Amino acid sequence: MILEDNPPAGSGRPDARFQARTARIAVIGLGYVGLPLALALCGAGFPTTGFDIDAGKTGQLNAGRSYIRQIADARIAAAVATGRFHATSDAGALDAADAVIICVPTPLTPQREPDLGFVVATARMIRDHLRPGQLIVLESTTYPGTTEEVVRPILEETGLKSGTDFFLAYSPEREDPGNAHFSTTSIPKVVGGDGDKARALASALYGQVVSNVIPVSSARVAEATKLTENIFRSVNIALVNELKVVFDRMNIDIWEVIEAAKSKPFGYMPFYPGPGLGGHCIPIDPFYLTWKAREYEISTRFIELAGEINTMMPRYVVDRLAEALDLRQGKSLSRARILLIGVAYKKNVDDCRESPGLRLMELLRARKAEVAFHDPHIPAIPITREHPDLAGLRSIEWSPGNLAAFDAALIVTDHDQIDYEMLAQFCPLIVDTRNAMRHVDRHADRIVKA
């Protein structure tokens, strides 16, 4: 049930400080979600404190420098110059906050179960500074029930009660890094609360910042909304990935099929295949629901099948690369030099979280190939929990000599900044998982789609 923006009778007026934009807001976790939100709050006129355990990040921000490519230094400097934005690693700053918004990671364990360690640690930190009247909002993607079953009990260890002494809500983040058409302020905000008053307060806060607030009946509905959005994408990507494998055996180009299918003005929405899923949402979020569903003795077979198909894609791509090397050059992977084009999880971003490119590098190394990468947005692979052995590898220089030194290039991420004409001119074999070479006519015989 989607509710009207006005709070129901008896729930009380939203706090006037939110409507007047005089309330102090704290945002915990200054990554790809928290930093844009903090800047949007500051831009709307709210005194905003950004909190992050990484003192290096907070120092950069206070000096007017950004560590996220999509956010310019000038935007950070302008926020600092207003006097309304300050970043800190001192949890004591939460004492002065009227609202605290949690934007911390929710990864999976190696067993693909929810890892709420960051949420729990953050809730305990807020607990130690909680005071009556505060609004606490969780934005991190998670399974239905987290706000009420995990966060609320920790906060109520203070003796304060949710809905009476403090107010607790959930509003899922909907950031899409690199999307030039939608930003934090233009994306509608779904809001669910632990009670009517919490929902009204959170709606009043976000209503000053974003173009449209969508109140729903509970935090659980809001949590389920976020998962539904990402599961929808995961399932449809799995479908076209499976169709790609089938149509390839039939010598049919899946990309041409999709272009033709999307000419239908109703009943079809295009999704595109790739080398595997990446990012902080799609590879992770569906498993939050499958894990929670087991508590209710429900098997989410459809979602898990989609996960299996998408997880299989890196191995499929490596097999196609090996086949192309064998048929075209008479060379095995174990004797080949392979250049990965792009290790970011999506085009035109500097984020390689859960990127299939990292998995592909490991699979190629396991088959004794010599592997390097070029990514105009990622100069070096950062430390990751899943791929520690790849940390520190640096992007090679883009030059004719370097391209010609490899037996094959594997296009993982279709960045706009890549010169695909030069790639086709100097690299003897290109395995394209993104249809990035579709406009390249010269040396088309060197291109294999995978």
Tab-separated table of C-alpha atoms in Angstrom:
chain	number	residue	atom	x	y	z
A	1	MET	CA	0.000	0.000	0.000
A	2	ILE	CA	1.401	3.394	-0.984
A	3	LEU	CA	0.262	6.125	1.373
A	4	GLU	CA	-0.482	9.783	0.878
A	5	ASP	CA	2.303	12.221	1.697
A	6	ASN	CA	0.293	13.723	4.569
A	7	PRO	CA	0.657	11.797	7.837
A	8	PRO	CA	-2.478	10.107	9.149
A	9	ALA	CA	-4.572	11.790	11.821
A	10	GLY	CA	-3.076	11.500	15.258
A	11	SER	CA	0.464	10.863	14.072
A	12	GLY	CA	1.603	14.418	14.833
A	13	ARG	CA	3.092	17.098	12.605
A	14	PRO	CA	6.489	16.499	11.070
A	15	ASP	CA	9.239	18.281	12.943
A	16	ALA	CA	9.248	21.930	11.912
A	17	ARG	CA	13.062	21.937	11.919
A	18	PHE	CA	13.083	19.620	8.905
A	19	GLN	CA	10.668	21.830	7.001
A	20	ALA	CA	12.639	24.933	7.973
A	21	ARG	CA	15.890	23.123	7.035
A	22	THR	CA	17.513	24.123	10.299
A	23	ALA	CA	17.908	20.563	11.641
A	24	ARG	CA	21.443	19.161	11.698
A	25	ILE	CA	21.780	15.971	9.676
A	26	ALA	CA	24.534	13.362	10.046
A	27	VAL	CA	25.282	10.937	7.230
A	28	ILE	CA	27.290	7.855	8.210
A	29	GLY	CA	29.313	6.287	5.402
A	30	LEU	CA	30.676	8.681	2.772
A	31	GLY	CA	30.877	6.363	-0.208
A	32	TYR	CA	29.002	6.302	-3.510
A	33	VAL	CA	25.681	6.612	-1.645
A	34	GLY	CA	26.425	8.650	1.457
A	35	LEU	CA	28.563	11.380	-0.103
A	36	PRO	CA	26.046	12.402	-2.809
A	37	LEU	CA	23.307	12.375	-0.162
A	38	ALA	CA	25.338	14.544	2.213
A	39	LEU	CA	26.018	17.028	-0.591
A	40	ALA	CA	22.331	17.085	-1.537
A	41	LEU	CA	21.353	17.780	2.072
A	42	CYS	CA	23.900	20.583	2.282
A	43	GLY	CA	22.690	21.951	-1.044
A	44	ALA	CA	19.138	22.035	0.298
A	45	GLY	CA	20.329	24.199	3.185
A	46	PHE	CA	20.737	21.660	5.990
A	47	PRO	CA	23.757	21.829	8.307
A	48	THR	CA	25.301	18.475	7.420
A	49	THR	CA	27.937	16.342	9.124
A	50	GLY	CA	29.473	13.544	7.098
A	51	PHE	CA	30.907	10.696	9.166
A	52	ASP	CA	33.312	8.038	7.933
A	53	ILE	CA	35.726	5.791	9.789
A	54	ASP	CA	38.332	6.533	7.099
A	55	ALA	CA	40.072	9.673	8.345
A	56	GLY	CA	41.816	9.997	5.001
A	57	LYS	CA	38.471	10.487	3.277
A	58	THR	CA	37.203	13.032	5.774
A	59	GLY	CA	40.455	14.972	5.513
A	60	GLN	CA	40.187	15.097	1.731
A	61	LEU	CA	36.614	16.320	1.891
A	62	ASN	CA	37.362	19.080	4.397
A	63	ALA	CA	40.161	20.199	2.082
A	64	GLY	CA	37.664	20.435	-0.773
A	65	ARG	CA	38.846	17.344	-2.648
A	66	SER	CA	36.804	14.438	-3.972
A	67	TYR	CA	37.755	10.761	-4.149
A	68	ILE	CA	34.832	9.797	-6.418
A	69	ARG	CA	35.294	10.591	-10.106
A	70	GLN	CA	31.640	11.495	-10.694
A	71	ILE	CA	31.816	14.157	-7.966
A	72	ALA	CA	34.029	17.094	-8.901
A	73	ASP	CA	36.419	18.742	-6.443
A	74	ALA	CA	34.597	22.019	-7.082
A	75	ARG	CA	31.357	20.560	-5.748
A	76	ILE	CA	33.044	19.441	-2.530
A	77	ALA	CA	34.814	22.776	-2.137
A	78	ALA	CA	31.566	24.663	-2.677
A	79	ALA	CA	29.814	22.610	0.018
A	80	VAL	CA	32.638	23.223	2.496
A	81	ALA	CA	32.647	26.925	1.655
A	82	THR	CA	28.989	27.270	2.686
A	83	GLY	CA	29.975	26.399	6.244
A	84	ARG	CA	27.139	23.873	6.312
A	85	PHE	CA	29.183	20.775	5.451
A	86	HIS	CA	31.898	19.184	7.542
A	87	ALA	CA	33.310	15.657	7.490
A	88	THR	CA	34.619	13.855	10.565
A	89	SER	CA	35.679	10.518	12.006
A	90	ASP	CA	34.634	11.568	15.513
A	91	ALA	CA	31.448	9.784	16.547
A	92	GLY	CA	30.880	12.495	19.127
A	93	ALA	CA	29.527	14.635	16.296
A	94	LEU	CA	26.381	12.480	16.369
A	95	ASP	CA	25.383	14.087	19.672
A	96	ALA	CA	24.289	17.260	17.886
A	97	ALA	CA	22.419	15.545	15.042
A	98	ASP	CA	18.649	15.807	14.773
A	99	ALA	CA	18.652	13.043	12.160
A	100	VAL	CA	21.220	10.326	11.474
A	101	ILE	CA	21.203	8.540	8.100
A	102	ILE	CA	23.052	5.219	7.735
A	103	CYS	CA	24.691	4.556	4.344
A	104	VAL	CA	27.108	1.691	5.058
A	105	PRO	CA	27.879	-1.414	2.959
A	106	THR	CA	25.874	-4.630	3.249
A	107	PRO	CA	28.051	-7.266	1.535
A	108	LEU	CA	27.746	-11.049	1.490
A	109	THR	CA	29.814	-13.582	3.405
A	110	PRO	CA	31.879	-16.094	1.396
A	111	GLN	CA	28.895	-18.426	1.888
A	112	ARG	CA	26.657	-15.837	0.143
A	113	GLU	CA	24.740	-14.980	3.283
A	114	PRO	CA	24.001	-11.416	4.483
A	115	ASP	CA	26.854	-9.678	6.278
A	116	LEU	CA	25.290	-6.973	8.433
A	117	GLY	CA	28.491	-6.301	10.346
A	118	PHE	CA	28.702	-2.668	9.198
A	119	VAL	CA	25.037	-2.023	10.005
A	120	VAL	CA	25.346	-3.571	13.464
A	121	ALA	CA	28.537	-1.668	14.260
A	122	THR	CA	26.967	1.582	13.092
A	123	ALA	CA	23.793	0.994	15.112
A	124	ARG	CA	25.908	0.407	18.229
A	125	MET	CA	27.816	3.600	17.586
A	126	ILE	CA	24.564	5.563	17.239
A	127	ARG	CA	23.231	3.863	20.383
A	128	ASP	CA	26.073	5.364	22.375
A	129	HIS	CA	25.046	8.858	21.265
A	130	LEU	CA	21.278	8.438	20.965
A	131	ARG	CA	19.107	11.085	22.556
A	132	PRO	CA	15.335	11.676	22.696
A	133	GLY	CA	13.756	13.139	19.573
A	134	GLN	CA	16.337	11.924	17.078
A	135	LEU	CA	15.343	10.433	13.729
A	136	ILE	CA	17.436	7.444	12.582
A	137	VAL	CA	17.151	6.309	8.953
A	138	LEU	CA	18.727	3.201	7.432
A	139	GLU	CA	19.441	3.442	3.690
A	140	SER	CA	21.671	0.384	3.242
A	141	THR	CA	20.147	-2.364	1.098
A	142	THR	CA	19.040	-5.308	3.212
A	143	TYR	CA	16.365	-7.952	3.768
A	144	PRO	CA	12.849	-7.096	4.995
A	145	GLY	CA	12.863	-6.851	8.771
A	146	THR	CA	16.374	-5.515	9.308
A	147	THR	CA	15.267	-2.094	10.530
A	148	GLU	CA	12.892	-3.522	13.123
A	149	GLU	CA	14.691	-6.767	14.000
A	150	VAL	CA	18.339	-5.673	13.984
A	151	VAL	CA	18.638	-1.890	14.288
A	152	ARG	CA	15.744	-1.180	16.659
A	153	PRO	CA	16.765	-3.637	19.432
A	154	ILE	CA	20.300	-2.200	19.471
A	155	LEU	CA	19.035	1.373	19.782
A	156	GLU	CA	16.497	0.382	22.448
A	157	GLU	CA	19.317	-0.961	24.636
A	158	THR	CA	19.531	2.667	25.798
A	159	GLY	CA	16.106	2.361	27.429
A	160	LEU	CA	14.640	4.744	24.852
A	161	LYS	CA	11.715	3.380	22.812
A	162	SER	CA	11.249	3.602	19.059
A	163	GLY	CA	8.175	5.578	18.109
A	164	THR	CA	8.053	7.359	21.461
A	165	ASP	CA	11.522	8.570	22.407
A	166	PHE	CA	13.283	8.318	19.069
A	167	PHE	CA	12.081	7.572	15.546
A	168	LEU	CA	13.327	4.905	13.161
A	169	ALA	CA	12.771	4.665	9.393
A	170	TYR	CA	14.040	2.960	6.273
A	171	SER	CA	14.531	4.632	2.890
A	172	PRO	CA	16.445	2.628	0.278
A	173	GLU	CA	19.256	4.280	-1.633
A	174	ARG	CA	18.722	4.410	-5.386
A	175	GLU	CA	22.032	5.825	-6.584
A	176	ASP	CA	23.158	4.928	-10.105
A	177	PRO	CA	26.788	6.046	-10.478
A	178	GLY	CA	27.553	7.451	-13.901
A	179	ASN	CA	23.897	8.080	-14.782
A	180	ALA	CA	23.774	11.592	-16.241
A	181	HIS	CA	19.966	11.679	-16.341
A	182	PHE	CA	19.149	11.042	-12.674
A	183	SER	CA	20.768	12.347	-9.506
A	184	THR	CA	20.126	12.047	-5.779
A	185	THR	CA	17.628	14.897	-5.822
A	186	SER	CA	15.682	13.813	-8.928
A	187	ILE	CA	15.186	10.148	-8.012
A	188	PRO	CA	11.920	9.536	-6.082
A	189	LYS	CA	12.528	8.473	-2.467
A	190	VAL	CA	10.613	5.559	-0.953
A	191	VAL	CA	10.136	5.973	2.808
A	192	GLY	CA	8.826	3.499	5.376
A	193	GLY	CA	8.863	3.965	9.113
A	194	ASP	CA	8.684	2.050	12.366
A	195	GLY	CA	5.341	3.689	13.022
A	196	ASP	CA	3.430	6.600	11.514
A	197	LYS	CA	5.390	9.337	13.253
A	198	ALA	CA	8.728	7.991	12.035
A	199	ARG	CA	7.433	7.794	8.477
A	200	ALA	CA	6.104	11.359	8.682
A	201	LEU	CA	9.388	12.702	10.052
A	202	ALA	CA	11.504	10.913	7.440
A	203	SER	CA	9.146	12.048	4.668
A	204	ALA	CA	9.399	15.627	5.930
A	205	LEU	CA	13.193	15.458	5.856
A	206	TYR	CA	13.554	13.894	2.412
A	207	GLY	CA	10.779	16.094	1.056
A	208	GLN	CA	13.082	19.094	1.420
A	209	VAL	CA	15.790	17.400	-0.649
A	210	VAL	CA	14.296	15.180	-3.367
A	211	SER	CA	11.697	15.849	-6.039
A	212	ASN	CA	9.212	13.222	-4.890
A	213	VAL	CA	8.717	11.196	-1.699
A	214	ILE	CA	6.799	7.910	-1.843
A	215	PRO	CA	5.635	6.987	1.686
A	216	VAL	CA	4.778	3.310	2.220
A	217	SER	CA	3.097	1.518	5.097
A	218	SER	CA	6.161	0.116	6.855
A	219	ALA	CA	9.932	-0.194	6.878
A	220	ARG	CA	9.523	-3.791	5.665
A	221	VAL	CA	7.701	-2.629	2.536
A	222	ALA	CA	10.444	-0.099	1.819
A	223	GLU	CA	13.130	-2.772	2.339
A	224	ALA	CA	11.270	-5.157	0.027
A	225	THR	CA	10.892	-2.425	-2.602
A	226	LYS	CA	14.641	-2.039	-2.985
A	227	LEU	CA	15.176	-5.781	-3.284
A	228	THR	CA	12.379	-6.072	-5.845
A	229	GLU	CA	13.952	-3.406	-8.038
A	230	ASN	CA	17.316	-5.138	-8.124
A	231	ILE	CA	15.972	-8.682	-8.378
A	232	PHE	CA	13.960	-7.545	-11.398
A	233	ARG	CA	17.185	-6.465	-13.068
A	234	SER	CA	19.087	-9.585	-12.017
A	235	VAL	CA	16.460	-11.966	-13.381
A	236	ASN	CA	16.135	-10.154	-16.690
A	237	ILE	CA	19.902	-9.943	-17.160
A	238	ALA	CA	20.105	-13.673	-16.466
A	239	LEU	CA	17.457	-14.273	-19.115
A	240	VAL	CA	19.367	-12.442	-21.847
A	241	ASN	CA	22.628	-14.056	-20.723
A	242	GLU	CA	21.038	-17.469	-21.183
A	243	LEU	CA	19.569	-16.423	-24.529
A	244	LYS	CA	23.039	-15.256	-25.577
A	245	VAL	CA	24.448	-18.740	-25.005
A	246	VAL	CA	21.555	-20.400	-26.850
A	247	PHE	CA	21.562	-18.017	-29.800
A	248	ASP	CA	25.337	-18.202	-30.131
A	249	ARG	CA	25.050	-21.949	-30.744
A	250	MET	CA	22.478	-21.136	-33.430
A	251	ASN	CA	24.810	-18.528	-34.976
A	252	ILE	CA	22.341	-15.747	-34.098
A	253	ASP	CA	23.574	-12.386	-32.784
A	254	ILE	CA	21.792	-11.673	-29.468
A	255	TRP	CA	22.523	-7.950	-29.838
A	256	GLU	CA	20.758	-7.793	-33.189
A	257	VAL	CA	17.833	-9.717	-31.700
A	258	ILE	CA	17.490	-7.265	-28.815
A	259	GLU	CA	17.643	-4.248	-31.140
A	260	ALA	CA	14.830	-5.742	-33.219
A	261	ALA	CA	12.759	-6.751	-30.178
A	262	LYS	CA	12.899	-3.310	-28.578
A	263	SER	CA	11.183	-1.807	-31.608
A	264	LYS	CA	7.958	-3.183	-30.127
A	265	PRO	CA	6.350	-0.220	-28.329
A	266	PHE	CA	4.706	-2.328	-25.614
A	267	GLY	CA	5.241	-5.533	-23.683
A	268	TYR	CA	9.044	-5.536	-23.943
A	269	MET	CA	11.878	-3.832	-22.063
A	270	PRO	CA	15.458	-4.287	-23.300
A	271	PHE	CA	18.111	-5.790	-21.040
A	272	TYR	CA	21.599	-6.602	-22.252
A	273	PRO	CA	23.974	-9.529	-21.690
A	274	GLY	CA	27.459	-9.187	-20.299
A	275	PRO	CA	30.438	-11.011	-18.804
A	276	GLY	CA	28.811	-11.250	-15.372
A	277	LEU	CA	27.220	-8.963	-12.814
A	278	GLY	CA	29.040	-6.241	-10.931
A	279	GLY	CA	28.523	-3.372	-8.543
A	280	HIS	CA	27.281	-3.039	-5.001
A	281	CYS	CA	23.664	-4.084	-5.701
A	282	ILE	CA	22.753	-6.573	-8.411
A	283	PRO	CA	25.243	-9.378	-7.558
A	284	ILE	CA	24.389	-9.133	-3.846
A	285	ASP	CA	20.838	-7.996	-3.136
A	286	PRO	CA	18.904	-11.040	-4.438
A	287	PHE	CA	20.718	-13.275	-1.964
A	288	TYR	CA	19.474	-11.153	0.924
A	289	LEU	CA	15.935	-12.178	0.039
A	290	THR	CA	16.725	-15.825	-0.674
A	291	TRP	CA	18.386	-16.059	2.759
A	292	LYS	CA	15.466	-14.420	4.551
A	293	ALA	CA	12.918	-16.499	2.637
A	294	ARG	CA	14.323	-19.688	4.190
A	295	GLU	CA	13.081	-18.431	7.567
A	296	TYR	CA	9.568	-18.741	6.108
A	297	GLU	CA	10.263	-22.185	4.561
A	298	ILE	CA	10.129	-20.773	1.046
A	299	SER	CA	12.548	-21.705	-1.714
A	300	THR	CA	13.249	-18.826	-4.097
A	301	ARG	CA	14.123	-21.044	-7.035
A	302	PHE	CA	13.605	-18.434	-9.735
A	303	ILE	CA	15.904	-15.899	-8.060
A	304	GLU	CA	18.557	-18.510	-7.295
A	305	LEU	CA	18.504	-19.795	-10.874
A	306	ALA	CA	19.113	-16.264	-12.131
A	307	GLY	CA	22.042	-16.015	-9.716
A	308	GLU	CA	23.483	-19.283	-11.027
A	309	ILE	CA	23.267	-18.126	-14.644
A	310	ASN	CA	24.854	-14.749	-13.961
A	311	THR	CA	27.589	-16.308	-11.817
A	312	MET	CA	28.380	-18.720	-14.671
A	313	MET	CA	29.014	-15.992	-17.241
A	314	PRO	CA	32.713	-15.281	-16.484
A	315	ARG	CA	33.558	-18.953	-17.102
A	316	TYR	CA	31.529	-18.897	-20.319
A	317	VAL	CA	33.456	-15.834	-21.503
A	318	VAL	CA	36.824	-17.425	-20.721
A	319	ASP	CA	35.815	-20.544	-22.652
A	320	ARG	CA	34.821	-18.410	-25.648
A	321	LEU	CA	38.152	-16.583	-25.459
A	322	ALA	CA	40.045	-19.874	-25.299
A	323	GLU	CA	38.102	-21.211	-28.268
A	324	ALA	CA	38.786	-18.076	-30.336
A	325	LEU	CA	42.521	-18.227	-29.559
A	326	ASP	CA	42.673	-21.876	-30.554
A	327	LEU	CA	40.726	-21.535	-33.797
A	328	ARG	CA	42.277	-18.272	-34.979
A	329	GLN	CA	45.836	-18.435	-33.671
A	330	GLY	CA	46.391	-22.067	-32.741
A	331	LYS	CA	47.338	-20.910	-29.276
A	332	SER	CA	46.275	-22.065	-25.829
A	333	LEU	CA	45.406	-19.727	-22.985
A	334	SER	CA	48.418	-20.950	-21.067
A	335	ARG	CA	50.704	-19.417	-23.719
A	336	ALA	CA	48.669	-16.269	-24.369
A	337	ARG	CA	48.928	-12.632	-23.295
A	338	ILE	CA	45.482	-11.233	-22.600
A	339	LEU	CA	44.533	-7.574	-22.157
A	340	LEU	CA	41.316	-6.827	-20.308
A	341	ILE	CA	39.631	-3.632	-21.453
A	342	GLY	CA	37.948	-2.192	-18.371
A	343	VAL	CA	37.732	-3.581	-14.841
A	344	ALA	CA	35.058	-1.157	-13.582
A	345	TYR	CA	31.726	-2.868	-13.004
A	346	LYS	CA	29.948	-0.519	-15.441
A	347	LYS	CA	30.869	1.968	-18.143
A	348	ASN	CA	32.287	5.383	-17.319
A	349	VAL	CA	32.638	4.834	-13.554
A	350	ASP	CA	35.701	4.352	-11.359
A	351	ASP	CA	34.188	1.606	-9.215
A	352	CYS	CA	35.246	-2.047	-9.490
A	353	ARG	CA	33.236	-3.486	-6.603
A	354	GLU	CA	32.067	-7.000	-7.495
A	355	SER	CA	33.289	-6.395	-11.045
A	356	PRO	CA	33.266	-9.438	-13.332
A	357	GLY	CA	36.593	-8.130	-14.615
A	358	LEU	CA	38.298	-9.147	-11.375
A	359	ARG	CA	36.800	-12.625	-11.543
A	360	LEU	CA	37.852	-12.920	-15.182
A	361	MET	CA	41.433	-11.996	-14.298
A	362	GLU	CA	41.531	-14.728	-11.670
A	363	LEU	CA	40.074	-17.321	-14.037
A	364	LEU	CA	42.588	-16.421	-16.745
A	365	ARG	CA	45.472	-16.565	-14.289
A	366	ALA	CA	44.278	-19.966	-13.117
A	367	ARG	CA	44.635	-21.150	-16.727
A	368	LYS	CA	48.192	-19.756	-16.799
A	369	ALA	CA	47.487	-16.839	-19.113
A	370	GLU	CA	49.508	-13.659	-18.740
A	371	VAL	CA	46.979	-10.938	-17.927
A	372	ALA	CA	47.031	-7.139	-17.850
A	373	PHE	CA	44.327	-4.507	-18.000
A	374	HIS	CA	43.615	-1.017	-19.242
A	375	ASP	CA	40.944	1.141	-17.628
A	376	PRO	CA	40.940	4.944	-18.077
A	377	HIS	CA	39.014	5.345	-14.817
A	378	ILE	CA	40.873	2.879	-12.573
A	379	PRO	CA	44.640	3.481	-12.462
A	380	ALA	CA	45.180	0.595	-10.033
A	381	ILE	CA	43.031	-2.179	-8.591
A	382	PRO	CA	42.169	-1.386	-4.971
A	383	ILE	CA	42.168	-3.829	-2.086
A	384	THR	CA	39.057	-6.016	-2.133
A	385	ARG	CA	37.933	-8.781	0.193
A	386	GLU	CA	37.235	-11.206	-2.659
A	387	HIS	CA	40.328	-10.578	-4.804
A	388	PRO	CA	43.240	-9.573	-2.539
A	389	ASP	CA	45.875	-10.965	-4.916
A	390	LEU	CA	44.920	-8.427	-7.584
A	391	ALA	CA	45.359	-5.358	-5.378
A	392	GLY	CA	47.884	-2.891	-6.704
A	393	LEU	CA	47.894	-4.057	-10.337
A	394	ARG	CA	48.130	-0.967	-12.508
A	395	SER	CA	46.430	-0.083	-15.753
A	396	ILE	CA	48.818	-0.234	-18.698
A	397	GLU	CA	49.350	2.732	-20.997
A	398	TRP	CA	47.118	2.890	-24.071
A	399	SER	CA	49.443	2.823	-27.090
A	400	PRO	CA	49.742	1.002	-30.420
A	401	GLY	CA	52.837	-0.855	-29.217
A	402	ASN	CA	51.187	-2.089	-26.041
A	403	LEU	CA	48.032	-3.214	-27.874
A	404	ALA	CA	50.049	-5.125	-30.479
A	405	ALA	CA	51.964	-6.953	-27.738
A	406	PHE	CA	48.893	-8.932	-26.665
A	407	ASP	CA	47.433	-11.996	-28.331
A	408	ALA	CA	43.887	-10.929	-27.515
A	409	ALA	CA	41.888	-8.171	-25.881
A	410	LEU	CA	38.830	-8.991	-23.817
A	411	ILE	CA	36.326	-6.132	-23.588
A	412	VAL	CA	34.766	-6.289	-20.116
A	413	THR	CA	33.597	-2.689	-19.671
A	414	ASP	CA	32.545	-0.527	-22.600
A	415	HIS	CA	33.905	2.839	-21.457
A	416	ASP	CA	33.228	5.677	-23.885
A	417	GLN	CA	36.824	6.875	-23.519
A	418	ILE	CA	38.284	3.765	-25.209
A	419	ASP	CA	39.492	4.185	-28.802
A	420	TYR	CA	37.919	1.063	-30.274
A	421	GLU	CA	39.182	1.838	-33.781
A	422	MET	CA	42.772	1.766	-32.488
A	423	LEU	CA	42.054	-1.436	-30.601
A	424	ALA	CA	40.875	-3.145	-33.790
A	425	GLN	CA	43.837	-1.789	-35.734
A	426	PHE	CA	46.584	-3.060	-33.472
A	427	CYS	CA	45.225	-6.007	-31.478
A	428	PRO	CA	44.999	-9.256	-33.473
A	429	LEU	CA	41.927	-10.618	-31.654
A	430	ILE	CA	39.154	-8.844	-29.734
A	431	VAL	CA	36.589	-10.765	-27.715
A	432	ASP	CA	33.715	-8.370	-27.104
A	433	THR	CA	31.257	-9.036	-24.259
A	434	ARG	CA	29.491	-5.638	-24.509
A	435	ASN	CA	28.975	-5.130	-28.253
A	436	ALA	CA	31.344	-2.188	-27.923
A	437	MET	CA	32.862	-2.832	-31.368
A	438	ARG	CA	29.547	-2.579	-33.215
A	439	HIS	CA	30.516	0.631	-35.012
A	440	VAL	CA	34.010	-0.543	-36.000
A	441	ASP	CA	34.091	-1.613	-39.644
A	442	ARG	CA	37.824	-2.063	-40.266
A	443	HIS	CA	39.330	-5.375	-39.162
A	444	ALA	CA	35.882	-6.749	-38.328
A	445	ASP	CA	37.294	-10.236	-38.878
A	446	ARG	CA	39.294	-9.825	-35.659
A	447	ILE	CA	36.174	-9.392	-33.499
A	448	VAL	CA	34.403	-12.218	-31.713
A	449	LYS	CA	31.298	-11.601	-29.621
A	450	ALA	CA	30.993	-13.442	-26.311
